[in-house]
Amino acid sequence: MVAPVVLVIGVIIGYPLVRGVFLSLTDANEANVERNIGVNHLPATYKFTGLDNYQAVLSDGVFWDRLGWTVVWTVGCVSLTFLIGLALANMLNRTLRGRTFYRLALILPWAIPAFISVFTWRMLYNEKNGILNKLLAGGGIDAVPWLNDPTWAKLSVIAVNVWLGVPFMLVALLGGLQSIPGELYEAAEMDGAGAWQRFRNITVPGLRAVSSTVILLSTIWTFNMFPVIFLLTRGGPGDATEILVTYAYRLSFLDSPRNFSESAAWGVLILVLLSVVAVVYRRALRKQGEVW
Amino acid sequence: MRRGIRGVTATALVAGLALAATACGGGDGGSGGNSGGELSGTVTFWDTSNDAEKATYRKLAEGFQKEHPKVHVNYVNVPFGDANAKFKNAAGGNSGAPDVMRTEVAWVADFANLGYLAPLDNTPALDKTDDYLPQAVGSTKFKGKTYAAPQVIDTLGLFYNKKLLKDAGVGVPKTFDELAKTAKKIKAKTGATALYLRGDDPYWFLPYLYGEGGDMVDARDKVVEIDDGAGVKAFQTIKGLVDSKAAVTDATDGQENQLKALKDGTVAMAVDGPWDIEGARAGKAFKDKANLGVAPVPAGSKAQGSPQGGWNLSVYAGSKNLQASYAFVKYMSSATVQQQTNEKLSLLPTRKSVYEVPAVKNNEMVRFFKPAVDGAVQRPWIAEGNSLFEPVKVQMNKVLTGSATPEQAAKATGDAYRKLLKDYK
């Protein structure tokens, strides 16, 4: 009975993964892999090089620079999205007029394809012709080099990613909030617990299962959030906003011949890093008595 | 010719999704070509011209059908910024590549090296080759074979707003030094910034580099040159222009921002190429078309030079309809089509005979750009030629935003080149 599952996993996940790992142990690039194109036949001439790629990547400052920023980016985005999502979910969990409208409006960023949102943001951010700077100019404030200054560019990409990520957090946490029985709050109120105490002692523990899952998911997504960085800044200015995945893309798509092997090595390293994070995170949760 | 360059254009999305997109793009529905002497089937043509140009190109391409009624030309406009990656994905994956593509001059050697292009020697695609300008032929050759037919040639020039310079009482600057000196006057008298400096596109770095007597690499002696003194000085020049407010710049969207600034008259000058002539003239600052002047790119401290660019037509090696593709290339690079391209878009022909046509000869833009092209600096036509740009882009961004010094930037670029070109010193 497990055969179909094994087969599907093998084809969809296993083969590309094994292939990627294999490529990372070779010196394959666009010029030496086998191809038949019309009259031209190119034989495969790449060879096995063992861990050379990994050694090259890990001994290069670029990897560690990019890792540093990727961690800042991930932690920044995830914590902000979580906090904003939590605040909004709490507000929307009460009965108020037009609740459906607010909920729908807040899910909107999620409904728009990410690349359209990002392009829109890019137009807003345009230093010379963008609306953001026009608004600031109206208030007598100098133009902000949103995407043209390393620090501003970092803040700008985080802002966009938070904007894109909040709806997911909101929906997930709202679901979590609604699964907390109202009687608990009533009982706590009878006992004289204030709003903060109720939040601290009922809401937070009640949300733990949901929040631990969404934080892990969000961490993995943000760590690998290619479209936001790539479409907004292409990793620039310079390489200020380049995260690990956009750099891996640069290796395998911008350089010529495309460097498949080194890019694969970056990919494997990213996978290893994320697996370690996931395992450590689960351990930590389990220690707190969480069943995951 | 390049405008958005890897980098810019917002449409970059396609590059990211290209693997998926190309699987269903293009289509090579060619049914064999040359059975009884008459060509038939479909020729898919990827055109990389910009928004102001593409309608003309589509018309020209479809004109081929008049000569060969059984051939269907499938015209596809692919934005320049995506075209390189999109073609590589399609060609490498053996699906969805076009039969013929309008290929940037630096891409030909790269694609040929990877086996993606069909050699054109002794095919009908190459016609009256003696008629081609010698410098236009340079980029079509790779390892002794010809992989493309030249279609358009260009270089960078200094576009200037005649009225603004006149109002400021300054002449057209001959050097970047002179430009910097007159910038204050321009600002004070007209409110416009002197220059828009493309800080997002490494191609625009080349005039500064050539101006200091430098180059990216010396392909003959296999030496990396960018990290010698000239490279450092070139980075200093762009930094100086921006810091002194003689120039404005951007790290993104430079193509759009530059053209808009020029069209609106918020900058007096911009370094640009013939491909933006039509676009610029559409702006309010050039309602009087004669207000747009073009001069040679200002010189640096040692020399004056701008890169030679242009577009070639190449045939995909895996094309199912090679005969029709060859004929299409012949047609698109013919004197007639080149003359029409010039009349409609002011783009520069690659055939000597076309320059003899009075209408072309008297075209104001040709009158300027032809001598400029004759004096333009040929780039190293090596397989990695196109990859030399990315490191420059990263470093010029860093210099302009102050996160690297010119010395660090030149060194980092040189290091990146040596990693890319393993046998270079």
CSV table of C-alpha atoms in Angstrom, one decimal, chain B residues 59-421:
chain,number,residue,atom,x,y,z
B,59,LYS,CA,5.9,44.8,-39.3
B,60,LEU,CA,9.3,44.2,-40.8
B,61,ALA,CA,9.4,40.6,-39.7
B,62,GLU,CA,6.0,39.8,-41.0
B,63,GLY,CA,7.0,41.4,-44.3
B,64,PHE,CA,9.0,38.2,-44.9
B,65,GLN,CA,5.7,36.4,-45.5
B,66,LYS,CA,5.1,38.5,-48.6
B,67,GLU,CA,8.2,37.1,-50.2
B,68,HIS,CA,7.5,33.6,-48.9
B,69,PRO,CA,3.8,33.1,-48.6
B,70,LYS,CA,4.0,29.6,-47.3
B,71,VAL,CA,6.1,30.6,-44.4
B,72,HIS,CA,4.5,31.9,-41.2
B,73,VAL,CA,6.5,34.2,-39.1
B,74,ASN,CA,5.7,33.9,-35.5
B,75,TYR,CA,6.8,37.2,-34.0
B,76,VAL,CA,7.5,37.2,-30.3
B,77,ASN,CA,8.7,40.2,-28.4
B,78,VAL,CA,11.0,39.2,-25.5
B,79,PRO,CA,12.1,42.1,-23.2
B,80,PHE,CA,15.8,42.6,-23.5
B,81,GLY,CA,16.4,42.0,-19.8
B,82,ASP,CA,14.9,38.5,-19.9
B,83,ALA,CA,16.0,37.4,-23.3
B,84,ASN,CA,19.4,35.9,-22.5
B,85,ALA,CA,18.2,33.8,-19.6
B,86,LYS,CA,15.0,32.8,-21.4
B,87,PHE,CA,16.9,31.7,-24.5
B,88,LYS,CA,19.4,29.7,-22.5
B,89,ASN,CA,16.6,27.9,-20.6
B,90,ALA,CA,14.8,27.1,-23.8
B,91,ALA,CA,17.8,26.1,-25.8
B,92,GLY,CA,19.5,24.1,-23.0
B,93,GLY,CA,16.2,22.3,-22.3
B,94,ASN,CA,15.6,21.6,-26.0
B,95,SER,CA,12.1,23.0,-25.9
B,96,GLY,CA,10.6,26.3,-26.8
B,97,ALA,CA,13.7,28.0,-28.3
B,98,PRO,CA,13.0,30.3,-31.2
B,99,ASP,CA,14.3,29.6,-34.7
B,100,VAL,CA,15.8,33.0,-35.0
B,101,MET,CA,16.7,35.5,-32.3
B,102,ARG,CA,17.8,39.1,-32.2
B,103,THR,CA,20.9,38.6,-30.2
B,104,GLU,CA,23.0,41.2,-28.4
B,105,VAL,CA,26.5,41.3,-29.7
B,106,ALA,CA,28.1,40.0,-26.5
B,107,TRP,CA,25.8,37.0,-26.4
B,108,VAL,CA,26.8,35.5,-29.7
B,109,ALA,CA,30.1,34.1,-28.5
B,110,ASP,CA,28.5,32.8,-25.3
B,111,PHE,CA,25.7,31.0,-27.1
B,112,ALA,CA,28.0,29.7,-29.8
B,113,ASN,CA,30.4,28.3,-27.2
B,114,LEU,CA,27.5,26.4,-25.6
B,115,GLY,CA,26.5,24.9,-28.9
B,116,TYR,CA,23.2,26.7,-29.1
B,117,LEU,CA,23.8,28.4,-32.4
B,118,ALA,CA,23.9,27.0,-36.0
B,119,PRO,CA,27.0,28.1,-37.9
B,120,LEU,CA,26.0,30.3,-40.8
B,121,ASP,CA,29.0,30.0,-43.1
B,122,ASN,CA,28.1,28.8,-46.5
B,123,THR,CA,24.3,29.1,-45.8
B,124,PRO,CA,21.9,31.5,-47.5
B,125,ALA,CA,21.8,33.5,-44.2
B,126,LEU,CA,25.0,35.3,-45.0
B,127,ASP,CA,24.5,37.5,-48.0
B,128,LYS,CA,26.8,40.1,-49.5
B,129,THR,CA,29.1,39.9,-46.5
B,130,ASP,CA,31.6,42.3,-48.0
B,131,ASP,CA,28.9,45.0,-47.6
B,132,TYR,CA,29.0,44.7,-43.8
B,133,LEU,CA,30.9,47.2,-41.7
B,134,PRO,CA,34.1,45.4,-40.4
B,135,GLN,CA,33.4,46.3,-36.8
B,136,ALA,CA,29.9,44.9,-37.0
B,137,VAL,CA,31.3,41.6,-38.2
B,138,GLY,CA,33.7,41.2,-35.2
B,139,SER,CA,31.0,40.1,-32.8
B,140,THR,CA,29.5,37.5,-35.2
B,141,LYS,CA,32.6,35.3,-35.3
B,142,PHE,CA,33.6,32.7,-32.7
B,143,LYS,CA,36.5,30.3,-33.1
B,144,GLY,CA,36.7,30.8,-36.8
B,145,LYS,CA,33.1,30.3,-37.6
B,146,THR,CA,30.3,32.8,-38.2
B,147,TYR,CA,27.3,32.5,-35.9
B,148,ALA,CA,25.2,35.5,-36.7
B,149,ALA,CA,24.4,38.2,-39.2
B,150,PRO,CA,24.8,41.8,-38.1
B,151,GLN,CA,21.6,43.7,-38.0
B,152,VAL,CA,22.0,47.0,-36.1
B,153,ILE,CA,25.1,48.6,-34.8
B,154,ASP,CA,25.3,51.3,-32.1
B,155,THR,CA,27.3,52.9,-29.4
B,156,LEU,CA,26.7,55.4,-26.6
B,157,GLY,CA,26.5,59.1,-27.1
B,158,LEU,CA,25.8,62.1,-25.0
B,159,PHE,CA,22.1,63.2,-25.4
B,160,TYR,CA,21.7,66.8,-24.4
B,161,ASN,CA,18.8,69.3,-24.1
B,162,LYS,CA,20.0,72.1,-26.3
B,163,LYS,CA,17.7,74.7,-24.7
B,164,LEU,CA,18.8,73.9,-21.2
B,165,LEU,CA,22.5,74.2,-22.1
B,166,LYS,CA,21.8,77.4,-23.9
B,167,ASP,CA,19.8,78.8,-21.0
B,168,ALA,CA,22.7,78.0,-18.7
B,169,GLY,CA,25.1,79.6,-21.1
B,170,VAL,CA,27.4,76.5,-21.3
B,171,GLY,CA,28.6,74.5,-24.2
B,172,VAL,CA,28.4,70.8,-24.7
B,173,PRO,CA,31.1,69.3,-22.4
B,174,LYS,CA,34.0,67.5,-24.0
B,175,THR,CA,35.2,65.8,-20.9
B,176,PHE,CA,33.7,64.6,-17.6
B,177,ASP,CA,35.8,67.2,-15.8
B,178,GLU,CA,34.3,70.0,-17.9
B,179,LEU,CA,30.8,68.5,-17.2
B,180,ALA,CA,31.4,68.6,-13.5
B,181,LYS,CA,32.6,72.2,-13.7
B,182,THR,CA,29.6,73.4,-15.6
B,183,ALA,CA,27.1,71.5,-13.5
B,184,LYS,CA,26.6,74.2,-10.9
B,185,LYS,CA,25.9,76.8,-13.5
B,186,ILE,CA,23.3,74.5,-15.1
B,187,LYS,CA,21.6,73.9,-11.8
B,188,ALA,CA,21.6,77.6,-10.8
B,189,LYS,CA,20.3,78.9,-14.1
B,190,THR,CA,17.8,76.2,-15.1
B,191,GLY,CA,17.2,74.1,-12.0
B,192,ALA,CA,18.1,70.9,-13.9
B,193,THR,CA,20.7,68.5,-12.9
B,194,ALA,CA,23.6,68.3,-15.4
B,195,LEU,CA,23.7,64.5,-16.0
B,196,TYR,CA,21.8,61.4,-15.3
B,197,LEU,CA,24.4,58.7,-14.6
B,198,ARG,CA,23.2,55.1,-15.1
B,199,GLY,CA,24.4,53.6,-11.8
B,200,ASP,CA,22.5,50.4,-12.3
B,201,ASP,CA,24.0,49.2,-15.6
B,202,PRO,CA,27.6,48.2,-16.0
B,203,TYR,CA,27.5,49.0,-19.7
B,204,TRP,CA,27.4,52.6,-18.8
B,205,PHE,CA,30.6,52.3,-16.8
B,206,LEU,CA,32.6,51.6,-19.9
B,207,PRO,CA,33.0,55.2,-21.2
B,208,TYR,CA,34.5,56.1,-17.8
B,209,LEU,CA,36.8,53.1,-18.0
B,210,TYR,CA,37.9,53.8,-21.6
B,211,GLY,CA,38.2,57.4,-20.7
B,212,GLU,CA,41.0,56.5,-18.3
B,213,GLY,CA,42.7,54.4,-20.9
B,214,GLY,CA,41.6,51.2,-19.3
B,215,ASP,CA,39.6,48.1,-20.4
B,216,MET,CA,37.9,45.2,-18.7
B,217,VAL,CA,40.3,42.5,-19.9
B,218,ASP,CA,42.9,42.1,-22.6
B,219,ALA,CA,41.5,39.1,-24.4
B,220,ARG,CA,44.6,38.6,-26.6
B,221,ASP,CA,47.2,38.5,-23.9
B,222,LYS,CA,44.7,37.1,-21.4
B,223,VAL,CA,45.2,39.7,-18.7
B,224,VAL,CA,42.6,41.2,-16.4
B,225,GLU,CA,42.9,44.9,-16.7
B,226,ILE,CA,40.0,46.4,-14.7
B,227,ASP,CA,41.8,46.4,-11.4
B,228,ASP,CA,44.7,48.5,-12.6
B,229,GLY,CA,44.8,52.3,-12.1
B,230,ALA,CA,42.4,53.1,-14.8
B,231,GLY,CA,39.6,51.0,-13.2
B,232,VAL,CA,40.1,52.8,-9.9
B,233,LYS,CA,40.0,56.2,-11.5
B,234,ALA,CA,36.9,55.3,-13.4
B,235,PHE,CA,35.1,54.4,-10.2
B,236,GLN,CA,36.4,57.7,-8.7
B,237,THR,CA,34.9,59.7,-11.6
B,238,ILE,CA,31.4,58.3,-11.2
B,239,LYS,CA,31.5,58.7,-7.4
B,240,GLY,CA,32.8,62.3,-7.8
B,241,LEU,CA,30.0,63.2,-10.3
B,242,VAL,CA,27.3,61.9,-7.9
B,243,ASP,CA,28.9,63.3,-4.7
B,244,SER,CA,29.2,66.8,-6.2
B,245,LYS,CA,25.6,66.6,-7.3
B,246,ALA,CA,26.6,67.1,-10.9
B,247,ALA,CA,24.8,63.8,-11.6
B,248,VAL,CA,21.9,61.9,-10.2
B,249,THR,CA,21.8,58.1,-10.3
B,250,ASP,CA,19.8,55.1,-9.2
B,251,ALA,CA,20.7,51.5,-8.3
B,252,THR,CA,17.5,50.2,-10.0
B,253,ASP,CA,15.2,51.2,-12.8
B,254,GLY,CA,17.8,53.4,-14.5
B,255,GLN,CA,16.5,52.9,-18.0
B,256,GLU,CA,13.1,54.2,-17.1
B,257,ASN,CA,14.3,56.9,-14.8
B,258,GLN,CA,16.9,58.2,-17.1
B,259,LEU,CA,14.6,58.4,-20.1
B,260,LYS,CA,11.9,60.1,-17.9
B,261,ALA,CA,14.4,62.6,-16.5
B,262,LEU,CA,15.6,63.5,-20.0
B,263,LYS,CA,12.1,63.7,-21.4
B,264,ASP,CA,10.8,65.9,-18.6
B,265,GLY,CA,13.9,68.2,-18.8
B,266,THR,CA,14.9,67.5,-15.2
B,267,VAL,CA,18.4,66.6,-16.4
B,268,ALA,CA,20.2,68.4,-19.1
B,269,MET,CA,22.3,65.5,-20.3
B,270,ALA,CA,22.3,61.7,-20.3
B,271,VAL,CA,24.6,59.1,-21.9
B,272,ASP,CA,22.3,57.0,-24.1
B,273,GLY,CA,22.2,55.1,-27.3
B,274,PRO,CA,20.2,55.3,-30.6
B,275,TRP,CA,17.6,52.9,-29.3
B,276,ASP,CA,16.3,55.7,-27.1
B,277,ILE,CA,16.0,58.4,-29.8
B,278,GLU,CA,12.4,57.7,-30.5
B,279,GLY,CA,11.6,57.4,-26.8
B,280,ALA,CA,13.3,60.6,-25.9
B,281,ARG,CA,11.6,62.6,-28.7
B,282,ALA,CA,8.2,61.5,-27.3
B,283,GLY,CA,8.8,63.6,-24.2
B,284,LYS,CA,7.7,67.2,-23.4
B,285,ALA,CA,11.2,68.6,-23.4
B,286,PHE,CA,11.6,67.6,-27.0
B,287,LYS,CA,8.3,68.7,-28.5
B,288,ASP,CA,10.6,70.5,-30.8
B,289,LYS,CA,12.5,67.6,-32.1
B,290,ALA,CA,15.5,69.7,-32.9
B,291,ASN,CA,16.0,70.3,-29.2
B,292,LEU,CA,17.6,66.9,-28.8
B,293,GLY,CA,21.3,67.1,-29.5
B,294,VAL,CA,23.7,64.2,-29.5
B,295,ALA,CA,27.5,64.6,-29.0
B,296,PRO,CA,30.3,62.1,-28.3
B,297,VAL,CA,30.4,60.7,-24.8
B,298,PRO,CA,32.7,63.0,-22.7
B,299,ALA,CA,36.3,62.0,-22.4
B,300,GLY,CA,38.1,61.0,-19.2
B,301,SER,CA,41.5,62.2,-18.3
B,302,LYS,CA,43.3,60.1,-20.9
B,303,ALA,CA,41.0,59.3,-23.8
B,304,GLN,CA,37.5,59.3,-25.2
B,305,GLY,CA,35.8,56.1,-25.9
B,306,SER,CA,32.4,54.3,-25.8
B,307,PRO,CA,31.6,50.7,-26.2
B,308,GLN,CA,30.5,49.3,-29.5
B,309,GLY,CA,27.2,47.5,-29.2
B,310,GLY,CA,24.5,46.3,-31.5
B,311,TRP,CA,22.3,43.4,-32.4
B,312,ASN,CA,22.9,40.4,-34.5
B,313,LEU,CA,20.5,37.7,-35.9
B,314,SER,CA,21.3,34.2,-34.9
B,315,VAL,CA,19.8,30.9,-35.7
B,316,TYR,CA,19.1,28.2,-33.1
B,317,ALA,CA,21.0,25.0,-33.8
B,318,GLY,CA,18.0,23.0,-33.0
B,319,SER,CA,15.6,24.8,-35.3
B,320,LYS,CA,13.4,22.4,-37.2
B,321,ASN,CA,13.2,24.7,-40.1
B,322,LEU,CA,16.7,25.8,-40.8
B,323,GLN,CA,16.3,26.7,-44.5
B,324,ALA,CA,13.4,29.1,-43.8
B,325,SER,CA,15.4,30.5,-40.8
B,326,TYR,CA,18.4,31.2,-42.9
B,327,ALA,CA,16.2,32.9,-45.5
B,328,PHE,CA,14.6,34.9,-42.7
B,329,VAL,CA,18.0,36.1,-41.4
B,330,LYS,CA,19.0,37.0,-44.9
B,331,TYR,CA,15.9,39.1,-45.3
B,332,MET,CA,16.1,40.8,-41.9
B,333,SER,CA,19.7,41.8,-42.4
B,334,SER,CA,19.1,42.9,-46.0
B,335,ALA,CA,19.8,46.4,-47.1
B,336,THR,CA,16.1,47.0,-47.7
B,337,VAL,CA,15.1,46.1,-44.2
B,338,GLN,CA,18.0,48.0,-42.7
B,339,GLN,CA,17.0,51.1,-44.6
B,340,GLN,CA,13.4,50.8,-43.3
B,341,THR,CA,14.7,50.3,-39.8
B,342,ASN,CA,16.7,53.4,-40.1
B,343,GLU,CA,13.9,55.5,-41.6
B,344,LYS,CA,11.4,54.5,-38.9
B,345,LEU,CA,13.6,54.2,-35.8
B,346,SER,CA,16.9,56.1,-36.7
B,347,LEU,CA,18.8,52.9,-35.8
B,348,LEU,CA,22.2,52.4,-37.5
B,349,PRO,CA,22.6,50.0,-40.4
B,350,THR,CA,25.4,47.5,-40.5
B,351,ARG,CA,25.7,47.6,-44.3
B,352,LYS,CA,27.9,50.1,-46.0
B,353,SER,CA,25.6,50.4,-49.0
B,354,VAL,CA,22.7,51.6,-46.8
B,355,TYR,CA,24.7,54.5,-45.7
B,356,GLU,CA,24.9,55.6,-49.3
B,357,VAL,CA,21.1,56.1,-49.5
B,358,PRO,CA,20.5,59.8,-49.3
B,359,ALA,CA,17.7,59.5,-46.7
B,360,VAL,CA,19.9,57.5,-44.4
B,361,LYS,CA,23.0,59.7,-45.0
B,362,ASN,CA,21.0,62.8,-44.2
B,363,ASN,CA,19.4,61.4,-41.1
B,364,GLU,CA,20.6,63.6,-38.3
B,365,MET,CA,21.1,60.8,-35.8
B,366,VAL,CA,23.1,58.8,-38.4
B,367,ARG,CA,25.2,61.8,-39.0
B,368,PHE,CA,26.2,61.8,-35.4
B,369,PHE,CA,26.3,58.2,-34.6
B,370,LYS,CA,28.1,56.9,-37.6
B,371,PRO,CA,31.4,58.6,-36.8
B,372,ALA,CA,30.8,57.6,-33.2
B,373,VAL,CA,30.4,54.0,-34.2
B,374,ASP,CA,33.5,54.1,-36.3
B,375,GLY,CA,35.4,55.2,-33.3
B,376,ALA,CA,33.8,52.9,-30.8
B,377,VAL,CA,35.8,50.5,-28.8
B,378,GLN,CA,35.3,46.8,-29.7
B,379,ARG,CA,34.6,44.7,-26.7
B,380,PRO,CA,36.3,41.3,-26.1
B,381,TRP,CA,34.3,38.9,-28.1
B,382,ILE,CA,34.9,36.0,-25.8
B,383,ALA,CA,32.4,33.5,-24.5
B,384,GLU,CA,32.5,35.0,-21.1
B,385,GLY,CA,32.1,38.6,-22.5
B,386,ASN,CA,28.6,39.0,-21.2
B,387,SER,CA,29.5,37.7,-17.7
B,388,LEU,CA,32.1,40.4,-17.2
B,389,PHE,CA,29.3,42.9,-16.5
B,390,GLU,CA,27.7,41.5,-13.4
B,391,PRO,CA,30.7,42.1,-11.1
B,392,VAL,CA,31.0,45.6,-12.4
B,393,LYS,CA,27.3,46.2,-11.7
B,394,VAL,CA,27.7,45.0,-8.1
B,395,GLN,CA,30.7,47.1,-7.5
B,396,MET,CA,29.5,50.3,-9.1
B,397,ASN,CA,26.4,50.1,-7.0
B,398,LYS,CA,28.7,49.7,-3.9
B,399,VAL,CA,30.8,52.7,-4.9
B,400,LEU,CA,27.9,54.9,-5.5
B,401,THR,CA,26.2,54.0,-2.3
B,402,GLY,CA,29.4,54.5,-0.4
B,403,SER,CA,29.8,50.9,0.8
B,404,ALA,CA,33.0,50.4,-1.1
B,405,THR,CA,35.9,52.6,-2.1
B,406,PRO,CA,37.0,52.8,-5.7
B,407,GLU,CA,40.1,50.9,-4.8
B,408,GLN,CA,38.1,48.1,-3.2
B,409,ALA,CA,35.6,48.0,-6.0
B,410,ALA,CA,38.3,47.7,-8.7
B,411,LYS,CA,40.1,44.9,-6.8
B,412,ALA,CA,36.8,43.0,-6.2
B,413,THR,CA,35.9,43.2,-9.9
B,414,GLY,CA,39.4,42.0,-10.9
B,415,ASP,CA,39.1,39.1,-8.4
B,416,ALA,CA,35.7,38.1,-9.8
B,417,TYR,CA,37.1,38.1,-13.3
B,418,ARG,CA,40.0,35.8,-12.4
B,419,LYS,CA,37.5,33.4,-10.9
B,420,LEU,CA,35.5,33.5,-14.1
B,421,LEU,CA,38.4,33.4,-16.5
